[in-house]
């Protein structure tokens, strides 16, 4: 039987797409120059207990982000960043790996998945998970896994909290943006469609369609080129160590989302700031600092 071996760090190409903005959610991000996550009523009910100073990221972590002013662009990973898709991927991997006798038929753990699979590119995962298997057969396994993901996603995929409010805020300031992922194009397009973000992203960059996928910088460098943005006025949202390393290698500060992976793992990979989701007050503080250019050209 095949048994798992912890892979070495996995080196984890594009089609322009272009939000039909979802209906507004009162009291969240607005299109005004001030930023508010919550309505006054929510604050009175204690939804936020942090003071503004407590919400500020530490100087050492946020310095790279505040130097981006005026903000020009934001790049997004998809899996685990726009949506909490890892539980769906984990379920598909666990079931299919058990079916073929991986690890002597013992189901993989979430810890194994996080350390050896999450954020990886399928070609690299096929080689690391199945070093003794014919590569074409290993890639067929990966294709079967992606098909299972697409079958499960419509009933299970959910946006990370605060995503659509942030998207409206981005649109109100006419910021450039792109989605950058190691997921297969069919998966990426499905997720964007389920999230209602197909038209929000003018550019979708797929790792396997670049010379090298994440954790190499190529996908993020390609995104910057396609949207005409400078790394000096751009930051990235990512949830995996692989993706964070890719962003750092591209010379772009990265905000890490702790949707599934431990904060220490993301910090060690080079994240400039860690947030729980897009409603995190630390993100509010950073967005106030970077002073993005608004739709009418004012900072």
C-alpha positions as a LaTeX table, in Angstrom:
\begin{tabular}{lrrr}
\hline
Residue & $x$ (\AA) & $y$ (\AA) & $z$ (\AA) \\
\hline
Unk1 & 0.00 & 0.00 & 0.00 \\
Unk2 & 1.01 & 3.60 & $-0.48$ \\
Unk3 & 1.99 & 5.43 & 2.66 \\
Unk4 & 2.16 & 9.21 & 3.05 \\
Unk5 & 5.43 & 10.99 & 3.23 \\
Unk6 & 5.70 & 14.61 & 4.14 \\
Unk7 & 6.57 & 16.40 & 0.91 \\
Unk8 & 9.26 & 19.00 & 0.68 \\
Unk9 & 7.84 & 22.54 & 0.37 \\
Unk10 & 5.74 & 22.35 & $-2.77$ \\
Unk11 & 6.25 & 24.83 & $-5.56$ \\
Unk12 & 2.71 & 24.99 & $-5.85$ \\
Unk13 & $-1.27$ & 30.77 & $-16.37$ \\
Unk14 & $-4.95$ & 33.44 & $-16.98$ \\
Unk15 & $-8.02$ & 34.58 & $-18.56$ \\
Unk16 & $-9.46$ & 37.99 & $-18.09$ \\
Unk17 & $-12.85$ & 37.73 & $-16.46$ \\
Unk18 & $-13.86$ & 41.51 & $-15.07$ \\
Unk19 & $-18.89$ & 42.97 & $-8.91$ \\
Unk20 & $-22.04$ & 42.76 & $-10.22$ \\
Unk21 & $-21.96$ & 44.03 & $-6.69$ \\
Unk22 & $-24.12$ & 42.05 & $-4.29$ \\
Unk23 & $-26.91$ & 44.02 & $-2.68$ \\
Unk24 & $-25.58$ & 46.40 & $-0.03$ \\
Unk25 & $-25.33$ & 45.30 & 3.56 \\
Unk26 & $-26.14$ & 48.24 & 5.85 \\
Unk27 & $-23.51$ & 49.42 & 8.25 \\
Unk28 & $-20.55$ & 47.58 & 6.74 \\
Unk29 & $-18.07$ & 48.93 & 4.23 \\
Unk30 & $-19.48$ & 51.99 & 2.55 \\
Unk31 & $-18.45$ & 53.91 & $-0.54$ \\
Unk32 & $-17.69$ & 57.01 & 1.49 \\
Unk33 & $-14.14$ & 58.01 & 2.35 \\
Unk34 & $-14.61$ & 56.85 & 5.93 \\
Unk35 & $-14.46$ & 53.16 & 6.70 \\
Unk36 & $-16.88$ & 51.38 & 9.00 \\
Unk37 & $-17.22$ & 47.67 & 9.56 \\
Unk38 & $-20.31$ & 47.86 & 11.73 \\
Unk39 & $-23.32$ & 50.08 & 12.23 \\
Unk40 & $-23.58$ & 52.15 & 15.37 \\
Unk41 & $-26.29$ & 49.82 & 16.60 \\
Unk42 & $-23.98$ & 46.85 & 16.30 \\
Unk43 & $-21.25$ & 48.69 & 18.19 \\
Unk44 & $-23.70$ & 49.52 & 20.99 \\
Unk45 & $-24.60$ & 45.85 & 21.23 \\
Unk46 & $-20.95$ & 45.10 & 21.84 \\
Unk47 & $-20.16$ & 43.56 & 18.46 \\
Unk48 & $-16.75$ & 45.25 & 18.67 \\
Unk49 & $-15.06$ & 45.33 & 22.04 \\
Unk50 & $-11.64$ & 46.46 & 20.80 \\
Unk51 & $-10.60$ & 50.09 & 20.86 \\
Unk52 & $-9.13$ & 51.55 & 17.70 \\
Unk53 & $-5.63$ & 51.45 & 19.20 \\
Unk54 & $-6.08$ & 47.80 & 20.14 \\
Unk55 & $-7.23$ & 47.03 & 16.62 \\
Unk56 & $-4.12$ & 48.57 & 15.06 \\
Unk57 & $-1.62$ & 46.06 & 13.78 \\
Unk58 & 1.73 & 46.28 & 15.51 \\
Unk59 & 4.22 & 48.69 & 13.95 \\
Unk60 & 6.57 & 45.90 & 12.97 \\
Unk61 & 3.85 & 43.95 & 11.16 \\
Unk62 & 1.91 & 46.77 & 9.50 \\
Unk63 & 4.80 & 48.99 & 8.40 \\
Unk64 & 5.10 & 47.21 & 5.06 \\
Unk65 & 1.39 & 47.78 & 4.45 \\
Unk66 & 1.11 & 51.41 & 5.51 \\
Unk67 & 4.01 & 52.30 & 3.21 \\
Unk68 & 1.78 & 51.32 & 0.27 \\
Unk69 & $-0.18$ & 54.58 & 0.39 \\
Unk70 & $-1.85$ & 55.50 & $-1.83$ \\
Unk71 & $-3.21$ & 51.99 & $-2.36$ \\
Unk72 & $-3.61$ & 51.10 & $-6.02$ \\
Unk73 & $-4.53$ & 47.41 & $-6.16$ \\
Unk74 & $-5.42$ & 44.31 & $-4.13$ \\
Unk75 & $-4.75$ & 40.74 & $-5.25$ \\
Unk76 & $-6.72$ & 37.80 & $-3.86$ \\
Unk77 & $-6.06$ & 34.10 & $-3.59$ \\
Unk78 & $-9.33$ & 32.13 & $-3.92$ \\
Unk79 & $-9.34$ & 28.87 & $-1.93$ \\
Unk80 & $-9.41$ & 29.64 & 1.79 \\
Unk81 & $-9.22$ & 33.39 & 1.13 \\
Unk82 & $-12.39$ & 34.37 & $-0.70$ \\
Unk83 & $-14.15$ & 31.28 & 0.60 \\
Unk84 & $-13.56$ & 28.64 & 3.26 \\
Unk85 & $-13.13$ & 25.82 & 0.75 \\
Unk86 & $-10.54$ & 23.75 & 2.59 \\
Unk87 & $-13.13$ & 21.56 & 4.37 \\
Unk88 & $-14.49$ & 20.56 & 0.96 \\
Unk89 & $-11.02$ & 19.80 & $-0.42$ \\
Unk90 & $-10.13$ & 17.89 & 2.74 \\
Unk91 & $-13.26$ & 15.73 & 2.51 \\
Unk92 & $-12.58$ & 14.92 & $-1.14$ \\
Unk93 & $-8.92$ & 14.06 & $-0.54$ \\
Unk94 & $-9.69$ & 11.98 & 2.55 \\
Unk95 & $-12.35$ & 9.90 & 0.81 \\
Unk96 & $-10.45$ & 9.29 & $-2.42$ \\
Unk97 & $-7.10$ & 8.61 & $-0.74$ \\
Unk98 & $-8.73$ & 6.08 & 1.54 \\
Unk99 & $-10.34$ & 4.40 & $-1.47$ \\
Unk100 & $-6.94$ & 3.74 & $-3.07$ \\
Unk101 & $-5.34$ & 2.49 & 0.16 \\
Unk102 & $-3.17$ & 5.52 & 0.86 \\
Unk103 & $-1.61$ & 5.29 & 4.34 \\
Unk104 & $-2.73$ & 1.64 & 4.52 \\
Unk105 & $-6.32$ & 2.81 & 4.25 \\
Unk106 & $-6.17$ & 4.98 & 7.37 \\
Unk107 & $-7.94$ & 8.31 & 6.66 \\
Unk108 & $-5.64$ & 11.32 & 6.51 \\
Unk109 & $-5.90$ & 13.88 & 9.30 \\
Unk110 & $-6.53$ & 17.60 & 8.99 \\
Unk111 & $-2.98$ & 18.13 & 10.26 \\
Unk112 & $-1.57$ & 16.03 & 7.42 \\
Unk113 & $-3.75$ & 17.88 & 4.93 \\
Unk114 & $-2.67$ & 21.29 & 6.23 \\
Unk115 & 1.03 & 20.41 & 6.24 \\
Unk116 & 1.26 & 18.52 & 2.96 \\
Unk117 & $-1.65$ & 19.41 & 0.68 \\
Unk118 & $-3.28$ & 22.77 & 1.40 \\
Unk119 & $-2.23$ & 25.46 & $-1.09$ \\
Unk120 & $-0.24$ & 23.09 & $-3.28$ \\
Unk121 & $-0.36$ & 22.81 & $-7.04$ \\
Unk122 & $-1.79$ & 19.55 & $-8.40$ \\
Unk123 & 1.25 & 18.55 & $-10.45$ \\
Unk124 & 3.50 & 18.97 & $-7.43$ \\
Unk125 & 1.02 & 17.25 & $-5.12$ \\
Unk126 & 0.81 & 14.27 & $-7.47$ \\
Unk127 & 4.58 & 13.84 & $-7.31$ \\
Unk128 & 4.88 & 14.33 & $-3.57$ \\
Unk129 & 1.91 & 12.20 & $-2.53$ \\
Unk130 & 2.57 & 9.42 & $-5.04$ \\
Unk131 & 6.34 & 9.32 & $-5.68$ \\
Unk132 & 6.22 & 5.70 & $-6.87$ \\
Unk133 & 3.11 & 5.98 & $-9.03$ \\
Unk134 & 3.06 & 6.62 & $-12.76$ \\
Unk135 & 2.62 & 10.38 & $-13.05$ \\
Unk136 & $-0.25$ & 10.14 & $-15.52$ \\
Unk137 & $-2.11$ & 7.88 & $-13.09$ \\
Unk138 & $-1.34$ & 10.23 & $-10.20$ \\
Unk139 & $-2.68$ & 13.17 & $-12.20$ \\
Unk140 & $-5.84$ & 11.20 & $-12.96$ \\
Unk141 & $-6.33$ & 10.89 & $-9.21$ \\
Unk142 & $-5.99$ & 14.67 & $-8.89$ \\
Unk143 & $-8.52$ & 15.17 & $-11.69$ \\
Unk144 & $-10.96$ & 12.84 & $-9.91$ \\
Unk145 & $-10.47$ & 14.78 & $-6.70$ \\
Unk146 & $-11.19$ & 18.10 & $-8.45$ \\
Unk147 & $-14.34$ & 16.62 & $-9.98$ \\
Unk148 & $-15.51$ & 15.61 & $-6.51$ \\
Unk149 & $-14.79$ & 19.13 & $-5.25$ \\
Unk150 & $-16.90$ & 20.65 & $-8.04$ \\
Unk151 & $-19.72$ & 18.25 & $-7.17$ \\
Unk152 & $-19.66$ & 19.18 & $-3.48$ \\
Unk153 & $-18.98$ & 22.93 & $-3.76$ \\
Unk154 & $-22.43$ & 24.22 & $-4.85$ \\
Unk155 & $-24.01$ & 22.98 & $-1.63$ \\
Unk156 & $-21.21$ & 23.83 & 0.76 \\
Unk157 & $-19.12$ & 26.79 & $-0.44$ \\
Unk158 & $-19.47$ & 29.94 & 1.66 \\
Unk159 & $-17.78$ & 33.34 & 1.44 \\
Unk160 & $-15.39$ & 34.36 & 4.18 \\
Unk161 & $-17.14$ & 36.81 & 6.52 \\
Unk162 & $-17.03$ & 40.40 & 5.29 \\
Unk163 & $-15.98$ & 39.53 & 1.73 \\
Unk164 & $-18.80$ & 41.23 & $-0.13$ \\
Unk165 & $-18.61$ & 44.33 & 2.04 \\
Unk166 & $-14.92$ & 44.60 & 1.22 \\
Unk167 & $-15.64$ & 44.11 & $-2.48$ \\
Unk168 & $-18.08$ & 47.03 & $-2.47$ \\
Unk169 & $-15.49$ & 49.14 & $-0.65$ \\
Unk170 & $-12.91$ & 48.24 & $-3.32$ \\
Unk171 & $-15.32$ & 49.07 & $-6.13$ \\
Unk172 & $-16.16$ & 52.42 & $-4.55$ \\
Unk173 & $-12.50$ & 53.39 & $-4.78$ \\
Unk174 & $-11.99$ & 51.92 & $-8.24$ \\
Unk175 & $-9.05$ & 49.83 & $-7.02$ \\
Unk176 & $-7.45$ & 47.42 & $-9.44$ \\
Unk177 & $-7.80$ & 43.75 & $-8.52$ \\
Unk178 & $-7.14$ & 40.21 & $-9.67$ \\
Unk179 & $-7.75$ & 36.67 & $-8.43$ \\
Unk180 & $-4.61$ & 34.52 & $-8.36$ \\
Unk181 & $-4.87$ & 30.81 & $-7.62$ \\
Unk182 & $-3.24$ & 27.40 & $-7.92$ \\
Unk183 & $-6.68$ & 25.86 & $-8.42$ \\
Unk184 & $-7.58$ & 24.45 & $-11.85$ \\
Unk185 & $-9.41$ & 26.98 & $-14.01$ \\
Unk186 & $-12.67$ & 25.01 & $-13.87$ \\
Unk187 & $-12.59$ & 25.11 & $-10.06$ \\
Unk188 & $-11.62$ & 28.78 & $-9.91$ \\
Unk189 & $-14.37$ & 29.87 & $-12.27$ \\
Unk190 & $-16.93$ & 27.78 & $-10.38$ \\
Unk191 & $-15.96$ & 29.30 & $-7.03$ \\
Unk192 & $-16.08$ & 32.86 & $-8.37$ \\
Unk193 & $-19.49$ & 32.14 & $-9.89$ \\
Unk194 & $-20.87$ & 30.65 & $-6.66$ \\
Unk195 & $-19.59$ & 33.69 & $-4.76$ \\
Unk196 & $-21.13$ & 36.13 & $-7.25$ \\
Unk197 & $-17.70$ & 37.56 & $-8.09$ \\
Unk198 & $-17.21$ & 36.55 & $-11.72$ \\
Unk199 & $-17.54$ & 40.14 & $-12.92$ \\
Unk200 & $-15.68$ & 41.63 & $-9.96$ \\
Unk201 & $-12.30$ & 40.35 & $-11.11$ \\
Unk202 & $-11.14$ & 41.63 & $-14.51$ \\
Unk203 & $-8.23$ & 39.18 & $-14.34$ \\
Unk204 & $-7.98$ & 35.58 & $-13.18$ \\
Unk205 & $-4.48$ & 34.09 & $-13.07$ \\
Unk206 & $-4.11$ & 30.30 & $-12.84$ \\
Unk207 & $-0.85$ & 28.92 & $-11.47$ \\
Unk208 & $-0.62$ & 26.04 & $-13.94$ \\
Unk209 & $-0.92$ & 28.50 & $-16.83$ \\
Unk210 & 2.21 & 30.35 & $-15.68$ \\
Unk211 & 5.77 & 29.11 & $-16.10$ \\
Unk212 & 5.78 & 28.27 & $-12.40$ \\
Unk213 & 2.92 & 28.10 & $-9.90$ \\
Unk214 & 2.91 & 29.25 & $-6.27$ \\
Unk215 & 5.07 & 29.33 & $-4.14$ \\
Unk216 & 7.06 & 30.85 & $-7.00$ \\
Unk217 & 6.20 & 34.52 & $-7.65$ \\
Unk218 & 5.21 & 34.05 & $-11.29$ \\
Unk219 & 1.39 & 34.10 & $-10.82$ \\
Unk220 & 1.45 & 37.30 & $-8.78$ \\
Unk221 & 3.95 & 38.96 & $-11.09$ \\
Unk222 & 1.68 & 38.06 & $-14.01$ \\
Unk223 & $-1.33$ & 39.56 & $-12.22$ \\
Unk224 & 0.52 & 42.82 & $-11.58$ \\
Unk225 & 1.47 & 42.98 & $-15.25$ \\
Unk226 & $-2.06$ & 42.29 & $-16.49$ \\
Unk227 & $-3.77$ & 44.91 & $-14.30$ \\
Unk228 & $-0.96$ & 47.44 & $-14.67$ \\
Unk229 & $-0.26$ & 47.79 & $-10.95$ \\
Unk230 & 2.91 & 48.53 & $-9.02$ \\
Unk231 & 4.02 & 46.19 & $-6.21$ \\
Unk232 & 4.83 & 49.36 & $-4.26$ \\
Unk233 & 1.10 & 50.19 & $-4.02$ \\
Unk234 & $-0.43$ & 46.70 & $-3.88$ \\
Unk235 & $-1.03$ & 44.06 & $-1.25$ \\
Unk236 & $-2.23$ & 40.46 & $-1.33$ \\
Unk237 & $-4.76$ & 38.42 & 0.65 \\
Unk238 & $-3.62$ & 34.80 & 1.15 \\
Unk239 & $-4.37$ & 31.92 & 3.50 \\
Unk240 & $-1.56$ & 29.41 & 2.85 \\
Unk241 & 2.18 & 29.39 & 3.45 \\
Unk242 & 2.71 & 28.52 & $-0.21$ \\
Unk243 & 0.72 & 31.54 & $-1.39$ \\
Unk244 & 2.34 & 33.88 & 1.11 \\
Unk245 & 5.80 & 32.82 & $-0.03$ \\
Unk246 & 4.73 & 33.53 & $-3.61$ \\
Unk247 & 3.56 & 37.03 & $-2.73$ \\
Unk248 & 6.66 & 37.84 & $-0.71$ \\
Unk249 & 8.86 & 36.57 & $-3.55$ \\
Unk250 & 6.97 & 38.91 & $-5.90$ \\
Unk251 & 7.86 & 41.84 & $-3.64$ \\
Unk252 & 4.29 & 42.43 & $-2.48$ \\
Unk253 & 3.21 & 42.57 & 1.20 \\
Unk254 & 0.76 & 39.82 & 2.16 \\
Unk255 & $-2.14$ & 39.81 & 4.61 \\
Unk256 & $-2.65$ & 36.27 & 5.90 \\
Unk257 & $-6.12$ & 34.94 & 6.70 \\
Unk258 & $-6.20$ & 32.39 & 9.49 \\
Unk259 & $-9.25$ & 30.63 & 8.06 \\
Unk260 & $-7.61$ & 27.22 & 8.49 \\
Unk261 & $-3.84$ & 27.43 & 8.82 \\
Unk262 & $-2.14$ & 28.37 & 12.12 \\
Unk263 & $-1.05$ & 31.98 & 12.44 \\
Unk264 & 2.54 & 30.99 & 13.19 \\
Unk265 & 2.75 & 29.08 & 9.91 \\
Unk266 & 1.57 & 32.15 & 8.01 \\
Unk267 & 3.85 & 34.51 & 9.93 \\
Unk268 & 6.85 & 32.26 & 9.35 \\
Unk269 & 6.05 & 32.30 & 5.62 \\
Unk270 & 6.30 & 36.10 & 5.65 \\
Unk271 & 2.80 & 37.51 & 6.23 \\
Unk272 & 2.90 & 41.21 & 7.16 \\
Unk273 & $-0.41$ & 41.02 & 9.03 \\
Unk274 & $-2.76$ & 38.26 & 10.20 \\
Unk275 & $-6.54$ & 38.65 & 10.21 \\
Unk276 & $-9.38$ & 36.30 & 11.08 \\
Unk277 & $-11.62$ & 37.42 & 8.22 \\
Unk278 & $-12.52$ & 40.57 & 6.27 \\
Unk279 & $-14.37$ & 42.02 & 9.27 \\
Unk280 & $-11.26$ & 41.96 & 11.44 \\
Unk281 & $-10.69$ & 45.41 & 13.01 \\
Unk282 & $-6.96$ & 45.11 & 12.25 \\
Unk283 & $-7.84$ & 45.23 & 8.54 \\
Unk284 & $-9.97$ & 48.33 & 9.12 \\
Unk285 & $-6.98$ & 50.07 & 10.67 \\
Unk286 & $-4.69$ & 49.22 & 7.78 \\
Unk287 & $-7.20$ & 50.35 & 5.15 \\
Unk288 & $-7.49$ & 53.69 & 6.90 \\
Unk289 & $-3.70$ & 54.05 & 6.84 \\
Unk290 & $-3.11$ & 53.25 & 3.17 \\
Unk291 & $-5.45$ & 56.02 & 1.96 \\
Unk292 & $-6.54$ & 54.47 & $-1.35$ \\
Unk293 & $-7.30$ & 56.67 & $-4.33$ \\
Unk294 & $-11.08$ & 57.08 & $-4.69$ \\
Unk295 & $-13.11$ & 56.78 & $-7.87$ \\
Unk296 & $-12.93$ & 60.56 & $-8.38$ \\
Unk297 & $-9.16$ & 60.54 & $-8.09$ \\
Unk298 & $-8.91$ & 61.89 & $-4.54$ \\
Unk299 & $-6.85$ & 60.22 & $-1.82$ \\
\hline
\end{tabular}
